[in-house]
Amino acid sequence: PDIVSFAIGIGACGKRQNWLLALGLLAGSKRHALQPNIVAVTGTARATADGHSWRRPLDILAHMTAGHMQLDVVAFNVALNSFCQGKGWREALSSVSGMHVKALRPSVVTYTTVLRAVGHVQSWQACLLLLGLPGGVRPDATAYTELAEVCSSSGCWEQSLNVLQGMERGGIIAKV
């Protein structure tokens, strides 16, 4: 078997939410003297994100970067998704701010994921700041809806309406 075979198996484990087997396959690839690639590592991190520990995917990604593997925006998004499952909204904001250090450009998925993480603590102010971060990413309907929902659940319905009006002014069509 090659690393692609292991990565495919790891991806299948993630879809079945079998994070223990995904970890086993990643370890198995090393026993076969194969160098894990970003797809295998990100797949393992994604599989473990659905487990019981939101820190496990972060540990996997941190271990791989210690081995000089370059993370891509997809791997960052997996890590950010882990923050959503835990209480790591501050870390999520910090990670997005630090992406430029790694020469990574946040995607719309990056911002929407962080909005979700910050939204768990109903910090609509932090969400508004997030939309103003540099990076040239234009928020999509999902990001605006997430932000409006955070504002609304925080009891700031006026701010929620402002967000939706901004969406309309930006020519973004809401998905119903």
Short mmCIF file of C-alpha atoms in Angstrom, two decimals:
data_model
loop_
_atom_site.label_atom_id
_atom_site.label_comp_id
_atom_site.label_asym_id
_atom_site.label_seq_id
_atom_site.Cartn_x
_atom_site.Cartn_y
_atom_site.Cartn_z
CA PRO A 1 0.00 0.00 0.00
CA ASP A 2 1.02 3.60 -0.55
CA ILE A 3 0.11 6.77 1.35
CA VAL A 4 -2.78 7.46 -1.03
CA SER A 5 -4.35 4.12 -0.02
CA PHE A 6 -4.00 5.03 3.63
CA ALA A 7 -5.44 8.51 3.02
CA ILE A 8 -8.48 7.02 1.27
CA GLY A 9 -9.02 4.63 4.19
CA ILE A 10 -8.66 7.49 6.68
CA GLY A 11 -11.21 9.54 4.73
CA ALA A 12 -13.66 6.63 4.82
CA CYS A 13 -13.14 6.34 8.59
CA GLY A 14 -13.94 10.02 8.96
CA LYS A 15 -17.20 9.63 7.04
CA ARG A 16 -18.13 6.76 9.36
CA GLN A 17 -17.02 8.74 12.43
CA ASN A 18 -14.53 6.02 13.31
CA TRP A 19 -11.73 8.20 14.60
CA LEU A 20 -9.94 5.38 16.42
CA LEU A 21 -9.49 3.44 13.19
CA ALA A 22 -8.36 6.64 11.41
CA LEU A 23 -5.65 7.11 14.06
CA GLY A 24 -4.68 3.47 13.61
CA LEU A 25 -4.35 3.87 9.86
CA LEU A 26 -2.19 6.97 10.26
CA ALA A 27 0.06 5.04 12.66
CA GLY A 28 0.01 2.08 10.25
CA SER A 29 1.27 4.26 7.41
CA LYS A 30 4.28 5.15 9.54
CA ARG A 31 4.90 1.46 10.33
CA HIS A 32 5.06 0.88 6.56
CA ALA A 33 7.77 3.58 6.42
CA LEU A 34 5.45 5.93 4.54
CA GLN A 35 5.57 9.68 5.06
CA PRO A 36 2.02 10.89 5.80
CA ASN A 37 0.87 13.64 3.44
CA ILE A 38 -1.40 16.60 4.16
CA VAL A 39 -4.47 14.68 2.93
CA ALA A 40 -3.88 11.79 5.35
CA VAL A 41 -3.13 14.08 8.28
CA THR A 42 -6.06 16.43 7.62
CA GLY A 43 -8.36 13.43 7.14
CA THR A 44 -7.26 12.01 10.48
CA ALA A 45 -7.74 15.36 12.20
CA ARG A 46 -11.21 15.67 10.62
CA ALA A 47 -12.14 12.15 11.76
CA THR A 48 -11.07 12.88 15.33
CA ALA A 49 -12.95 16.20 15.35
CA ASP A 50 -16.16 14.21 15.61
CA GLY A 51 -14.84 12.35 18.64
CA HIS A 52 -15.11 13.37 22.25
CA SER A 53 -12.05 15.60 22.48
CA TRP A 54 -11.99 18.84 20.52
CA ARG A 55 -8.26 19.15 21.26
CA ARG A 56 -7.28 15.88 19.55
CA PRO A 57 -7.37 17.27 15.97
CA LEU A 58 -5.28 20.22 17.09
CA ASP A 59 -2.73 17.87 18.62
CA ILE A 60 -2.51 15.89 15.37
CA LEU A 61 -2.00 19.01 13.27
CA ALA A 62 0.53 20.44 15.75
CA HIS A 63 2.48 17.17 15.69
CA MET A 64 2.63 17.25 11.90
CA THR A 65 3.77 20.87 11.73
CA ALA A 66 6.52 19.99 14.22
CA GLY A 67 7.63 17.48 11.57
CA HIS A 68 7.88 20.37 9.09
CA MET A 69 4.67 19.61 7.22
CA GLN A 70 3.06 22.73 5.77
CA LEU A 71 -0.60 23.07 6.66
CA ASP A 72 -3.02 24.30 4.03
CA VAL A 73 -6.24 26.26 4.47
CA VAL A 74 -8.27 23.02 4.61
CA ALA A 75 -6.19 21.78 7.56
CA PHE A 76 -6.65 25.16 9.27
CA ASN A 77 -10.40 24.91 8.73
CA VAL A 78 -10.44 21.45 10.33
CA ALA A 79 -8.63 22.89 13.35
CA LEU A 80 -11.05 25.80 13.49
CA ASN A 81 -13.97 23.39 13.37
CA SER A 82 -12.50 21.74 16.47
CA PHE A 83 -12.71 25.08 18.24
CA CYS A 84 -16.41 25.15 17.41
CA GLN A 85 -16.85 21.89 19.26
CA GLY A 86 -14.98 23.13 22.31
CA LYS A 87 -14.78 26.41 24.06
CA GLY A 88 -11.88 27.69 21.99
CA TRP A 89 -13.38 30.76 20.34
CA ARG A 90 -10.44 32.94 21.41
CA GLU A 91 -8.02 30.45 19.87
CA ALA A 92 -10.13 30.42 16.71
CA LEU A 93 -9.89 34.20 16.37
CA SER A 94 -6.17 34.07 17.09
CA SER A 95 -5.63 31.33 14.50
CA VAL A 96 -7.31 33.31 11.75
CA SER A 97 -5.27 36.37 12.61
CA GLY A 98 -2.10 34.27 12.46
CA MET A 99 -2.82 32.63 9.12
CA HIS A 100 -1.00 35.40 7.27
CA VAL A 101 2.21 34.44 9.12
CA LYS A 102 1.99 31.04 7.44
CA ALA A 103 1.25 32.70 4.09
CA LEU A 104 -2.26 31.22 4.07
CA ARG A 105 -5.27 33.09 2.81
CA PRO A 106 -8.47 32.47 4.81
CA SER A 107 -11.43 31.22 2.82
CA VAL A 108 -15.13 31.92 3.26
CA VAL A 109 -15.31 28.56 5.05
CA THR A 110 -12.60 29.79 7.44
CA TYR A 111 -14.59 32.87 8.38
CA THR A 112 -17.91 31.04 8.65
CA THR A 113 -16.34 28.40 10.90
CA VAL A 114 -14.89 31.05 13.20
CA LEU A 115 -18.21 32.87 13.26
CA ARG A 116 -19.78 29.63 14.44
CA ALA A 117 -17.09 29.17 17.14
CA VAL A 118 -17.49 32.73 18.38
CA GLY A 119 -21.25 32.45 18.13
CA HIS A 120 -21.26 29.68 20.72
CA VAL A 121 -20.42 32.31 23.32
CA GLN A 122 -22.80 34.79 21.68
CA SER A 123 -20.10 37.40 21.16
CA TRP A 124 -21.63 39.35 18.31
CA GLN A 125 -19.04 42.13 18.75
CA ALA A 126 -16.21 39.69 18.04
CA CYS A 127 -18.12 38.37 15.04
CA LEU A 128 -18.48 41.86 13.60
CA LEU A 129 -14.74 42.41 14.05
CA LEU A 130 -14.06 39.14 12.28
CA LEU A 131 -15.88 40.26 9.16
CA GLY A 132 -13.61 43.30 9.07
CA LEU A 133 -10.35 41.31 9.09
CA PRO A 134 -8.10 41.73 6.06
CA GLY A 135 -7.69 38.93 3.57
CA GLY A 136 -9.83 39.90 0.65
CA VAL A 137 -12.49 37.31 1.42
CA ARG A 138 -16.01 38.40 0.67
CA PRO A 139 -18.48 36.88 3.14
CA ASP A 140 -21.16 34.71 1.59
CA ALA A 141 -24.81 34.23 2.56
CA THR A 142 -23.89 31.56 5.10
CA ALA A 143 -21.42 33.87 6.88
CA TYR A 144 -23.92 36.73 7.00
CA THR A 145 -26.68 34.43 8.23
CA GLU A 146 -24.40 33.03 10.94
CA LEU A 147 -23.55 36.55 12.09
CA ALA A 148 -27.20 37.65 12.05
CA GLU A 149 -28.10 34.57 14.10
CA VAL A 150 -25.40 35.34 16.69
CA CYS A 151 -26.63 38.94 16.99
CA SER A 152 -30.22 37.80 17.32
CA SER A 153 -29.51 35.11 19.94
CA SER A 154 -27.53 37.72 21.90
CA GLY A 155 -30.66 39.87 22.08
CA CYS A 156 -29.33 42.41 19.58
CA TRP A 157 -32.06 42.18 16.97
CA GLU A 158 -31.28 45.68 15.66
CA GLN A 159 -27.72 44.62 14.88
CA SER A 160 -29.08 41.47 13.27
CA LEU A 161 -31.20 43.58 10.94
CA ASN A 162 -28.17 45.75 10.13
CA VAL A 163 -26.21 42.64 9.17
CA LEU A 164 -28.98 41.45 6.86
CA GLN A 165 -29.25 44.92 5.29
CA GLY A 166 -25.49 44.89 4.72
CA MET A 167 -25.89 41.55 3.01
CA GLU A 168 -28.52 43.02 0.74
CA ARG A 169 -26.38 46.09 -0.02
CA GLY A 170 -23.52 43.76 -0.93
CA GLY A 171 -25.73 42.02 -3.47
CA ILE A 172 -25.66 38.71 -1.64
CA ILE A 173 -28.79 36.63 -2.01
CA ALA A 174 -29.99 34.80 1.07
CA LYS A 175 -30.46 31.05 0.78
CA VAL A 176 -33.82 29.95 2.13
#
